Short mmCIF file of N, CA and C in Angstrom, two decimals:
data_model
loop_
_atom_site.label_atom_id
_atom_site.label_comp_id
_atom_site.label_asym_id
_atom_site.label_seq_id
_atom_site.Cartn_x
_atom_site.Cartn_y
_atom_site.Cartn_z
N UNK H 98 0.86 -1.17 -0.01
CA UNK H 98 -0.04 -0.05 0.11
C UNK H 98 0.85 1.29 0.04
N UNK H 99 2.26 1.05 -0.05
CA UNK H 99 3.06 2.26 -0.27
C UNK H 99 2.88 3.21 0.94
N UNK H 100 2.83 2.78 2.16
CA UNK H 100 2.88 3.75 3.19
C UNK H 100 1.55 4.18 3.65
N UNK H 101 0.45 3.88 2.83
CA UNK H 101 -0.82 4.34 3.20
C UNK H 101 -1.41 3.56 4.40
N UNK H 102 -0.75 2.32 4.61
CA UNK H 102 -1.10 1.52 5.74
C UNK H 102 -0.72 2.14 7.08
N UNK H 103 0.44 2.82 7.04
CA UNK H 103 0.95 3.56 8.20
C UNK H 103 0.18 4.72 8.49
N UNK H 104 -0.29 5.43 7.52
CA UNK H 104 -1.28 6.58 7.61
C UNK H 104 -2.56 6.14 8.26
N UNK H 105 -3.08 5.04 7.68
CA UNK H 105 -4.39 4.50 8.33
C UNK H 105 -4.08 4.13 9.75
N UNK H 106 -2.92 3.44 10.06
CA UNK H 106 -2.68 3.11 11.58
C UNK H 106 -2.50 4.48 12.40
N UNK H 107 -1.87 5.38 11.96
CA UNK H 107 -1.72 6.64 12.73
C UNK H 107 -3.08 7.37 12.90
N UNK H 108 -3.76 7.51 11.86
CA UNK H 108 -5.10 8.16 12.03
C UNK H 108 -6.05 7.35 12.84
N UNK H 109 -6.04 6.06 12.60
CA UNK H 109 -6.89 5.21 13.46
C UNK H 109 -6.64 5.19 14.89
N UNK H 110 -5.34 5.52 15.21
CA UNK H 110 -4.95 5.59 16.65
C UNK H 110 -5.53 6.69 17.38
N UNK H 111 -5.84 7.87 16.55
CA UNK H 111 -6.45 9.02 17.05
C UNK H 111 -7.90 9.06 17.19
N UNK H 112 -8.55 8.34 16.32
CA UNK H 112 -9.98 8.10 16.26
C UNK H 112 -10.29 6.97 15.20
N UNK H 113 -11.12 6.16 15.50
CA UNK H 113 -11.40 4.91 14.87
C UNK H 113 -11.85 5.34 13.34
N UNK H 114 -11.22 4.82 12.37
CA UNK H 114 -11.56 5.01 10.92
C UNK H 114 -12.51 4.01 10.61
N UNK H 115 -13.69 4.28 10.00
CA UNK H 115 -14.53 3.25 9.52
C UNK H 115 -14.02 2.64 8.28
N UNK H 116 -14.47 1.45 7.91
CA UNK H 116 -13.98 0.75 6.67
C UNK H 116 -14.04 1.55 5.37
N UNK H 117 -15.22 2.35 5.22
CA UNK H 117 -15.20 3.17 4.03
C UNK H 117 -14.14 4.25 3.86
N UNK H 118 -13.67 4.79 5.06
CA UNK H 118 -12.66 5.88 4.96
C UNK H 118 -11.25 5.14 4.80
N UNK H 119 -11.13 3.96 5.30
CA UNK H 119 -9.91 3.12 5.06
C UNK H 119 -9.89 2.86 3.53
N UNK H 120 -10.99 2.62 2.92
CA UNK H 120 -11.06 2.19 1.50
C UNK H 120 -10.83 3.50 0.70
N UNK H 121 -11.28 4.59 1.19
CA UNK H 121 -10.85 5.98 0.41
C UNK H 121 -9.36 6.23 0.46
N UNK H 122 -8.78 5.89 1.62
CA UNK H 122 -7.31 6.12 1.75
C UNK H 122 -6.45 5.08 0.76
N UNK H 123 -6.99 3.85 0.93
CA UNK H 123 -6.34 2.84 0.18
C UNK H 123 -6.50 2.97 -1.40
N UNK H 124 -7.57 3.79 -1.79
CA UNK H 124 -7.81 3.84 -3.27
C UNK H 124 -7.15 5.05 -3.75
N UNK H 125 -6.39 5.89 -2.98
CA UNK H 125 -5.72 7.13 -3.48
C UNK H 125 -4.66 6.69 -4.37
N UNK H 126 -4.67 7.25 -5.62
CA UNK H 126 -3.49 6.94 -6.52
C UNK H 126 -2.22 7.64 -6.04
N UNK H 127 -1.09 6.88 -6.03
CA UNK H 127 0.16 7.46 -5.65
C UNK H 127 1.22 7.45 -6.69
N UNK H 128 2.24 8.17 -6.44
CA UNK H 128 3.48 8.25 -7.23
C UNK H 128 4.56 8.03 -6.40
N UNK H 129 5.06 6.68 -6.24
CA UNK H 129 6.21 6.45 -5.30
C UNK H 129 7.55 6.89 -5.92
N UNK H 130 8.45 7.47 -5.07
CA UNK H 130 9.74 7.90 -5.45
C UNK H 130 10.63 7.68 -4.19
N UNK H 131 11.92 7.21 -4.48
CA UNK H 131 12.87 7.07 -3.53
C UNK H 131 13.87 8.18 -3.68
N UNK H 132 14.24 8.90 -2.53
CA UNK H 132 15.31 9.79 -2.39
C UNK H 132 16.46 9.39 -1.65
N UNK H 133 17.64 9.75 -2.10
CA UNK H 133 18.86 9.54 -1.34
C UNK H 133 19.10 10.46 -0.19
N UNK H 134 20.18 10.17 0.59
CA UNK H 134 20.35 11.17 1.79
C UNK H 134 20.62 12.61 1.27
N UNK H 135 19.94 13.42 2.09
CA UNK H 135 20.08 14.92 1.84
C UNK H 135 19.42 15.45 0.48
N UNK H 136 18.71 14.45 -0.31
CA UNK H 136 18.08 14.93 -1.55
C UNK H 136 16.87 15.68 -1.06
N UNK H 137 16.58 16.76 -1.83
CA UNK H 137 15.42 17.60 -1.60
C UNK H 137 14.22 16.83 -2.19
N UNK H 138 13.12 16.82 -1.30
CA UNK H 138 11.85 16.22 -1.60
C UNK H 138 10.88 17.21 -2.09
N UNK H 139 10.86 18.37 -1.34
CA UNK H 139 10.03 19.44 -1.66
C UNK H 139 10.92 20.64 -1.50
N UNK H 140 10.89 21.57 -2.43
CA UNK H 140 11.73 22.69 -2.50
C UNK H 140 11.08 24.10 -1.93
N UNK H 141 11.72 24.76 -1.12
CA UNK H 141 11.21 26.08 -0.64
C UNK H 141 10.93 27.03 -1.88
N UNK H 142 9.67 27.56 -1.87
CA UNK H 142 9.38 28.43 -2.92
C UNK H 142 8.62 27.78 -4.01
N UNK H 143 8.45 26.46 -4.00
CA UNK H 143 7.80 25.57 -5.04
C UNK H 143 6.24 25.80 -4.73
N UNK H 144 5.53 25.49 -5.72
CA UNK H 144 4.00 25.48 -5.59
C UNK H 144 3.52 24.12 -5.91
N UNK H 145 3.51 23.25 -4.79
CA UNK H 145 3.09 21.83 -5.07
C UNK H 145 1.76 21.64 -5.50
N UNK H 146 1.47 20.62 -6.50
CA UNK H 146 0.14 20.27 -6.82
C UNK H 146 -0.03 18.83 -6.15
N UNK H 147 0.73 18.38 -5.30
CA UNK H 147 0.59 17.02 -4.67
C UNK H 147 1.24 17.12 -3.28
N UNK H 148 0.79 16.30 -2.39
CA UNK H 148 1.36 16.27 -0.95
C UNK H 148 2.17 14.95 -0.95
N UNK H 149 3.04 14.96 0.02
CA UNK H 149 4.02 13.91 0.22
C UNK H 149 3.85 13.10 1.44
N UNK H 150 3.97 11.87 1.31
CA UNK H 150 3.61 10.82 2.58
C UNK H 150 4.85 10.11 2.70
N UNK H 151 5.55 10.09 3.87
CA UNK H 151 6.62 9.24 4.01
C UNK H 151 6.26 7.72 4.14
N UNK H 152 6.83 6.90 3.39
CA UNK H 152 6.55 5.48 3.41
C UNK H 152 7.58 4.64 4.13
N UNK H 153 8.80 5.03 3.91
CA UNK H 153 9.90 4.36 4.67
C UNK H 153 11.10 5.28 4.78
N UNK H 154 11.73 5.24 5.81
CA UNK H 154 12.79 6.22 6.11
C UNK H 154 12.34 7.45 6.85
N UNK H 155 13.18 8.44 6.81
CA UNK H 155 12.81 9.71 7.63
C UNK H 155 13.08 10.93 6.55
N UNK H 156 12.51 11.97 6.96
CA UNK H 156 12.58 13.23 6.21
C UNK H 156 12.70 14.40 7.26
N UNK H 157 13.16 15.44 6.87
CA UNK H 157 13.24 16.60 7.68
C UNK H 157 12.75 17.86 7.02
N UNK H 158 11.99 18.70 7.79
CA UNK H 158 11.56 19.87 7.33
C UNK H 158 12.66 21.05 7.67
N UNK H 159 13.10 21.78 6.74
CA UNK H 159 14.08 22.70 7.20
C UNK H 159 13.90 24.13 6.48
N UNK H 160 14.68 25.07 6.88
CA UNK H 160 14.70 26.36 6.28
C UNK H 160 16.17 26.73 6.23
N UNK H 161 16.58 27.21 4.96
CA UNK H 161 17.92 27.72 4.73
C UNK H 161 18.16 29.14 5.40
N UNK H 162 19.32 29.14 5.97
CA UNK H 162 19.71 30.39 6.67
C UNK H 162 20.97 30.86 6.08
N UNK H 163 21.55 31.85 6.58
CA UNK H 163 22.76 32.48 5.93
C UNK H 163 23.97 31.42 5.94
N UNK H 164 24.88 31.74 4.96
CA UNK H 164 26.14 30.92 4.86
C UNK H 164 25.89 29.41 4.69
N UNK H 165 24.80 29.15 3.93
CA UNK H 165 24.62 27.57 3.64
C UNK H 165 24.07 26.76 4.71
N UNK H 166 23.84 27.33 5.89
CA UNK H 166 23.35 26.50 7.00
C UNK H 166 21.85 26.46 7.03
N UNK H 167 21.42 25.58 7.81
CA UNK H 167 19.90 25.31 7.83
C UNK H 167 19.43 25.09 9.22
N UNK H 168 18.23 25.34 9.42
CA UNK H 168 17.54 24.94 10.74
C UNK H 168 16.56 23.90 10.44
N UNK H 169 16.74 22.76 11.04
CA UNK H 169 15.67 21.65 10.85
C UNK H 169 14.52 21.98 11.84
N UNK H 170 13.49 22.05 11.22
CA UNK H 170 12.16 22.45 12.12
C UNK H 170 11.26 21.35 12.36
N UNK H 171 11.48 20.20 11.74
CA UNK H 171 10.66 18.96 12.01
C UNK H 171 11.44 17.73 11.55
N UNK H 172 11.22 16.70 12.20
CA UNK H 172 11.58 15.23 11.73
C UNK H 172 10.30 14.45 11.25
N UNK H 173 10.30 14.00 10.14
CA UNK H 173 8.98 13.22 9.82
C UNK H 173 9.40 11.72 9.76
N UNK H 174 8.43 10.89 10.23
CA UNK H 174 8.61 9.44 10.40
C UNK H 174 7.60 8.85 9.32
N UNK H 175 7.83 7.58 9.09
CA UNK H 175 6.87 6.88 8.20
C UNK H 175 5.49 6.93 8.64
N UNK H 176 4.59 7.26 7.78
CA UNK H 176 3.19 7.51 8.01
C UNK H 176 2.82 9.12 8.09
N UNK H 177 3.80 9.84 8.14
CA UNK H 177 3.64 11.39 8.15
C UNK H 177 3.37 11.99 6.82
N UNK H 178 2.47 12.89 6.72
CA UNK H 178 2.39 13.79 5.52
C UNK H 178 3.41 14.86 5.82
N UNK H 179 4.40 15.10 5.01
CA UNK H 179 5.27 16.21 5.31
C UNK H 179 4.86 17.57 4.89
N UNK H 180 3.72 17.61 4.05
CA UNK H 180 3.35 18.98 3.51
C UNK H 180 1.87 18.88 3.22
N UNK H 181 0.99 18.25 3.96
CA UNK H 181 -0.33 18.36 3.84
C UNK H 181 -0.89 19.73 3.68
N UNK H 182 -0.32 20.58 4.51
CA UNK H 182 -0.59 21.98 4.59
C UNK H 182 -0.57 22.68 3.27
N UNK H 183 0.23 22.09 2.27
CA UNK H 183 0.39 22.71 0.90
C UNK H 183 -0.96 22.61 0.21
N UNK H 184 -2.02 21.83 0.69
CA UNK H 184 -3.27 22.07 0.03
C UNK H 184 -3.80 23.44 0.19
N UNK H 185 -3.46 24.19 1.35
CA UNK H 185 -3.80 25.60 1.42
C UNK H 185 -2.74 26.72 1.25
N UNK H 186 -1.51 26.29 1.75
CA UNK H 186 -0.35 27.07 1.68
C UNK H 186 0.31 26.87 0.22
N UNK H 187 -0.12 27.70 -0.66
CA UNK H 187 0.28 27.55 -2.16
C UNK H 187 1.66 27.61 -2.51
N UNK H 188 2.57 28.44 -1.66
CA UNK H 188 3.98 28.53 -1.90
C UNK H 188 4.64 27.95 -0.63
N UNK H 189 5.42 27.08 -0.88
CA UNK H 189 6.15 26.46 0.26
C UNK H 189 7.14 27.34 0.94
N UNK H 190 7.09 27.61 2.20
CA UNK H 190 7.95 28.54 2.94
C UNK H 190 9.08 27.71 3.52
N UNK H 191 9.39 26.56 3.24
CA UNK H 191 10.29 25.68 3.72
C UNK H 191 10.70 24.44 2.74
N UNK H 192 11.84 23.79 2.95
CA UNK H 192 12.09 22.62 2.07
C UNK H 192 11.88 21.35 3.00
N UNK H 193 11.72 20.20 2.32
CA UNK H 193 11.74 18.96 2.94
C UNK H 193 12.84 18.13 2.22
N UNK H 194 13.78 17.46 3.04
CA UNK H 194 14.81 16.70 2.60
C UNK H 194 14.86 15.24 3.21
N UNK H 195 15.38 14.38 2.47
CA UNK H 195 15.50 12.92 2.92
C UNK H 195 16.52 13.04 4.02
N UNK H 196 16.35 12.13 4.94
CA UNK H 196 17.33 11.99 6.09
C UNK H 196 17.72 10.45 5.87
N UNK H 197 18.82 10.19 5.20
CA UNK H 197 19.14 8.87 4.87
C UNK H 197 18.23 8.49 3.55
N UNK H 198 18.23 7.31 3.10
CA UNK H 198 17.39 6.82 2.07
C UNK H 198 15.85 6.96 2.52
N UNK H 199 15.19 7.50 1.70
CA UNK H 199 13.77 7.73 2.07
C UNK H 199 12.74 7.42 0.91
N UNK H 200 11.75 6.57 1.10
CA UNK H 200 10.73 6.28 0.14
C UNK H 200 9.51 7.12 0.49
N UNK H 201 8.96 7.75 -0.40
CA UNK H 201 7.75 8.54 -0.26
C UNK H 201 6.80 8.24 -1.37
N UNK H 202 5.63 8.75 -1.20
CA UNK H 202 4.54 8.61 -2.19
C UNK H 202 3.96 10.00 -2.22
N UNK H 203 3.75 10.52 -3.48
CA UNK H 203 3.10 11.65 -3.67
C UNK H 203 1.67 11.44 -4.04
N UNK H 204 0.69 12.28 -3.54
CA UNK H 204 -0.69 12.05 -3.73
C UNK H 204 -1.10 13.52 -4.28
N UNK H 205 -1.77 13.51 -5.48
CA UNK H 205 -2.22 14.77 -5.95
C UNK H 205 -3.29 15.40 -5.05
N UNK H 206 -3.19 16.73 -4.99
CA UNK H 206 -4.11 17.51 -4.13
C UNK H 206 -5.49 17.35 -4.52
N UNK H 207 -5.73 17.17 -5.99
CA UNK H 207 -7.09 17.01 -6.42
C UNK H 207 -7.72 15.67 -5.90
N UNK H 208 -6.89 14.63 -5.82
CA UNK H 208 -7.31 13.27 -5.47
C UNK H 208 -7.62 13.36 -3.83
N UNK H 209 -6.67 14.05 -3.02
CA UNK H 209 -6.93 14.21 -1.63
C UNK H 209 -8.14 14.98 -1.42
N UNK H 210 -8.48 16.03 -2.21
CA UNK H 210 -9.76 16.94 -1.89
C UNK H 210 -10.90 16.01 -2.32
N UNK H 211 -10.83 15.15 -3.34
CA UNK H 211 -11.98 14.40 -3.76
C UNK H 211 -12.33 13.40 -2.52
N UNK H 212 -11.20 12.80 -1.95
CA UNK H 212 -11.48 11.91 -0.86
C UNK H 212 -12.02 12.51 0.31
N UNK H 213 -11.56 13.82 0.60
CA UNK H 213 -12.02 14.52 1.74
C UNK H 213 -13.37 15.02 1.55
N UNK H 214 -13.82 15.29 0.23
CA UNK H 214 -15.13 15.86 -0.01
C UNK H 214 -16.05 14.70 0.19
N UNK H 215 -15.67 13.44 0.09
CA UNK H 215 -16.62 12.28 0.42
C UNK H 215 -16.61 11.77 1.71
N UNK H 216 -15.89 12.56 2.66
CA UNK H 216 -15.80 12.08 4.16
C UNK H 216 -15.45 13.32 4.97
N UNK H 217 -16.47 13.87 5.58
CA UNK H 217 -16.13 14.90 6.54
C UNK H 217 -15.27 14.44 7.65
N UNK H 218 -15.52 13.21 8.18
CA UNK H 218 -14.56 12.68 9.25
C UNK H 218 -13.18 12.54 8.82
N UNK H 219 -13.06 12.06 7.60
CA UNK H 219 -11.57 11.87 7.19
C UNK H 219 -10.92 13.25 7.00
N UNK H 220 -11.74 14.18 6.63
CA UNK H 220 -11.17 15.61 6.52
C UNK H 220 -10.73 16.08 7.88
N UNK H 221 -11.58 15.87 8.86
CA UNK H 221 -11.15 16.33 10.20
C UNK H 221 -9.96 15.45 10.62
N UNK H 222 -9.84 14.21 10.36
CA UNK H 222 -8.72 13.56 10.79
C UNK H 222 -7.40 14.03 10.17
N UNK H 223 -7.45 14.34 8.88
CA UNK H 223 -6.20 14.87 8.14
C UNK H 223 -5.83 16.26 8.73
N UNK H 224 -6.89 17.12 8.92
CA UNK H 224 -6.58 18.46 9.64
C UNK H 224 -6.11 18.31 10.93
N UNK H 225 -6.60 17.29 11.70
CA UNK H 225 -6.00 17.04 13.15
C UNK H 225 -4.62 16.68 12.91
N UNK H 226 -4.20 15.97 11.97
CA UNK H 226 -2.82 15.67 11.74
C UNK H 226 -1.99 16.88 11.56
N UNK H 227 -2.49 17.83 10.85
CA UNK H 227 -1.70 19.16 10.59
C UNK H 227 -1.67 19.97 11.96
N UNK H 228 -2.81 19.89 12.73
CA UNK H 228 -2.76 20.68 13.91
C UNK H 228 -1.82 20.01 15.00
N UNK H 229 -1.67 18.67 14.91
CA UNK H 229 -0.61 18.07 15.78
C UNK H 229 0.75 18.46 15.34
N UNK H 230 1.01 18.53 14.00
CA UNK H 230 2.24 19.03 13.57
C UNK H 230 2.48 20.41 14.11
N UNK H 231 1.52 21.23 14.10
CA UNK H 231 1.56 22.53 14.70
C UNK H 231 1.94 22.70 16.16
N UNK H 232 1.36 21.77 16.88
CA UNK H 232 1.59 21.62 18.30
C UNK H 232 3.03 21.19 18.54
N UNK H 233 3.55 20.36 17.69
CA UNK H 233 4.90 19.78 17.80
C UNK H 233 5.80 21.01 17.54
N UNK H 234 5.54 21.81 16.49
CA UNK H 234 6.28 22.93 16.12
C UNK H 234 6.46 23.92 17.36
N UNK H 235 5.31 24.15 18.02
CA UNK H 235 5.32 25.10 19.17
C UNK H 235 6.19 24.63 20.21
N UNK H 236 6.16 23.33 20.51
CA UNK H 236 7.07 22.79 21.43
C UNK H 236 8.48 22.86 21.11
N UNK H 237 8.88 22.54 19.80
CA UNK H 237 10.18 22.79 19.37
C UNK H 237 10.58 24.22 19.53
N UNK H 238 9.82 25.09 19.28
CA UNK H 238 10.08 26.58 19.46
C UNK H 238 10.40 26.91 20.89
N UNK H 239 9.49 26.36 21.77
CA UNK H 239 9.82 26.49 23.22
C UNK H 239 11.18 25.80 23.61
N UNK H 240 11.46 24.76 23.16
CA UNK H 240 12.63 24.03 23.42
C UNK H 240 14.00 24.91 22.96
N UNK H 241 13.80 25.45 21.74
CA UNK H 241 14.88 26.23 21.24
C UNK H 241 15.13 27.52 22.03
N UNK H 242 13.95 28.04 22.50
CA UNK H 242 13.99 29.34 23.20
C UNK H 242 14.29 29.31 24.73
N UNK H 243 13.72 28.12 25.39
CA UNK H 243 13.82 28.22 26.79
C UNK H 243 14.21 26.95 27.49
N UNK H 244 14.71 25.93 26.71
CA UNK H 244 15.22 24.76 27.37
C UNK H 244 16.58 24.63 27.06
N UNK H 245 17.35 23.93 27.82
CA UNK H 245 18.74 23.68 27.65
C UNK H 245 18.89 22.56 26.46
N UNK H 246 20.03 22.43 25.94
CA UNK H 246 20.17 21.60 24.81
C UNK H 246 19.89 20.09 25.29
N UNK H 247 20.39 19.78 26.44
CA UNK H 247 20.04 18.44 26.99
C UNK H 247 18.54 18.19 27.10
N UNK H 248 17.81 19.20 27.65
CA UNK H 248 16.33 19.06 27.78
C UNK H 248 15.74 18.91 26.41
N UNK H 249 16.10 19.76 25.44
CA UNK H 249 15.61 19.79 24.05
C UNK H 249 15.94 18.41 23.40
N UNK H 250 17.08 17.86 23.55
CA UNK H 250 17.36 16.48 23.08
C UNK H 250 16.61 15.46 23.58
N UNK H 251 16.43 15.63 24.92
CA UNK H 251 15.58 14.48 25.63
C UNK H 251 14.11 14.70 25.14
N UNK H 252 13.61 15.89 24.93
CA UNK H 252 12.23 15.96 24.33
C UNK H 252 12.28 15.24 23.03
N UNK H 253 13.02 15.56 22.11
CA UNK H 253 13.01 15.10 20.76
C UNK H 253 13.11 13.51 20.85
N UNK H 254 13.95 13.00 21.63
CA UNK H 254 14.07 11.55 21.76
C UNK H 254 12.72 10.93 22.19
N UNK H 255 12.05 11.50 23.19
CA UNK H 255 10.79 11.02 23.69
C UNK H 255 9.73 11.14 22.66
N UNK H 256 9.78 12.34 22.07
CA UNK H 256 8.70 12.63 20.91
C UNK H 256 8.81 11.64 19.90
N UNK H 257 10.02 11.35 19.38
CA UNK H 257 10.15 10.41 18.24
C UNK H 257 9.94 9.02 18.67
N UNK H 258 10.15 8.63 19.86
CA UNK H 258 9.74 7.27 20.33
C UNK H 258 8.33 7.09 20.33
N UNK H 259 7.52 8.12 20.78
CA UNK H 259 6.03 8.01 20.75
C UNK H 259 5.48 7.91 19.37
N UNK H 260 6.00 8.76 18.45
CA UNK H 260 5.54 8.76 17.12
C UNK H 260 5.89 7.51 16.40
N UNK H 261 7.04 6.94 16.57
CA UNK H 261 7.45 5.72 15.94
C UNK H 261 6.78 4.55 16.44
N UNK H 262 6.47 4.53 17.73
CA UNK H 262 5.53 3.44 18.34
C UNK H 262 4.29 3.41 17.77
N UNK H 263 3.62 4.53 17.50
CA UNK H 263 2.30 4.55 16.88
C UNK H 263 2.26 3.78 15.59
N UNK H 264 3.32 3.92 14.81
CA UNK H 264 3.36 3.08 13.53
C UNK H 264 4.21 1.78 13.52
N UNK H 265 4.50 1.34 14.70
CA UNK H 265 5.04 0.09 14.90
C UNK H 265 6.52 -0.01 14.68
N UNK H 266 7.17 1.13 14.75
CA UNK H 266 8.68 1.23 14.44
C UNK H 266 9.66 1.50 15.70
N UNK H 267 8.88 1.48 16.91
CA UNK H 267 9.65 1.52 18.14
C UNK H 267 9.13 0.58 19.24
N UNK H 268 9.81 -0.02 20.12
CA UNK H 268 9.32 -0.84 21.15
C UNK H 268 10.37 -0.97 22.13
N UNK H 269 9.98 -1.27 23.30
CA UNK H 269 10.90 -1.71 24.48
C UNK H 269 11.96 -0.42 24.77
N UNK H 270 11.62 0.69 24.50
CA UNK H 270 12.23 1.97 24.67
C UNK H 270 13.45 2.03 23.72
N UNK H 271 13.34 1.47 22.55
CA UNK H 271 14.40 1.51 21.46
C UNK H 271 13.72 1.84 20.09
N UNK H 272 14.66 2.65 19.39
CA UNK H 272 14.22 2.88 17.96
C UNK H 272 15.57 3.38 17.33
N UNK H 273 15.61 3.32 16.06
CA UNK H 273 16.68 3.80 15.15
C UNK H 273 16.22 4.93 14.25
N UNK H 274 17.19 5.91 14.28
CA UNK H 274 16.97 7.06 13.26
C UNK H 274 18.36 7.59 12.93
N UNK H 275 18.49 7.73 11.52
CA UNK H 275 19.85 8.09 11.00
C UNK H 275 20.20 9.52 11.11
N UNK H 276 20.20 10.02 12.23
CA UNK H 276 20.56 11.52 12.51
C UNK H 276 22.12 11.52 12.74
N UNK H 277 22.84 12.37 11.95
CA UNK H 277 24.30 12.51 12.26
C UNK H 277 24.31 13.59 13.32
N UNK H 278 25.57 13.73 13.80
CA UNK H 278 25.90 14.79 14.73
C UNK H 278 25.61 16.21 14.14
N UNK H 279 25.90 16.40 12.98
CA UNK H 279 25.71 17.67 12.28
C UNK H 279 24.22 17.91 12.12
N UNK H 280 23.54 16.90 11.83
CA UNK H 280 22.02 17.06 11.64
C UNK H 280 21.40 17.29 13.04
N UNK H 281 21.87 16.65 14.02
CA UNK H 281 21.31 16.90 15.36
C UNK H 281 21.59 18.37 15.68
N UNK H 282 22.78 18.94 15.29
CA UNK H 282 23.13 20.22 15.56
C UNK H 282 22.07 21.25 14.86
N UNK H 283 21.72 20.72 13.65
CA UNK H 283 20.65 21.65 12.93
C UNK H 283 19.32 21.59 13.59
N UNK H 284 19.05 20.48 14.32
CA UNK H 284 17.77 20.39 15.09
C UNK H 284 17.82 21.33 16.32
N UNK H 285 19.00 21.23 17.09
CA UNK H 285 19.11 21.83 18.28
C UNK H 285 19.53 23.22 18.08
N UNK H 286 19.91 23.76 17.10
CA UNK H 286 20.41 25.11 16.87
C UNK H 286 21.80 25.17 17.51
N UNK H 287 22.51 24.16 17.43
CA UNK H 287 23.97 24.25 18.00
C UNK H 287 25.07 23.82 16.98
N UNK H 288 26.14 24.30 17.15
CA UNK H 288 27.31 23.86 16.23
C UNK H 288 27.56 22.41 16.59
N UNK H 289 28.31 21.82 15.67
CA UNK H 289 28.52 20.40 15.71
C UNK H 289 29.31 20.05 16.94
N UNK H 290 30.28 20.83 17.35
CA UNK H 290 31.12 20.54 18.50
C UNK H 290 30.36 20.54 19.85
N UNK H 291 29.22 21.31 19.79
CA UNK H 291 28.44 21.47 21.07
C UNK H 291 27.31 20.58 21.13
N UNK H 292 27.08 19.61 20.19
CA UNK H 292 25.96 18.79 20.24
C UNK H 292 26.13 17.66 21.29
N UNK H 293 27.25 17.06 21.37
CA UNK H 293 27.28 15.95 22.42
C UNK H 293 28.53 16.23 23.32
#
């Protein structure tokens, strides 16, 4: 199902999806693409006509800053839509890049809108997903501004564990994620030498 099974699992964990909504998700046409490490999946300034769902691997949302540096503003796990908000936000204000090898599927906005038009509950569930993303963003901002690097790192580890557990990729307090020390610096807003 190209990652749609993970989306179903994630949404169903938040509120039971009836069989007809699961069928709507499973019927969505997808365009699968594999990206290599650090390859750009969605470019800042682009005008997407489709949204991207992580099927396998990890992706990061980031914004470029001076001197070729970047700030990672989100880590996306399998089952996440990385840019569902592009249904409404017509010009991307950030980029999304692969973190290691990453398999994604692109779903055309018109197909998403058709599925949502047939199911107000599914629409609410997808928008709930974007509001949860926004909540995570607010917590990351608080971490950057008011928590120590150790507290911020501890929060991110706990957050990722919970999110990966939902889609069956973490258990017994363990999970794997291909974050380098430099990438962790881009998450925490620290230079590489100050990360660990």
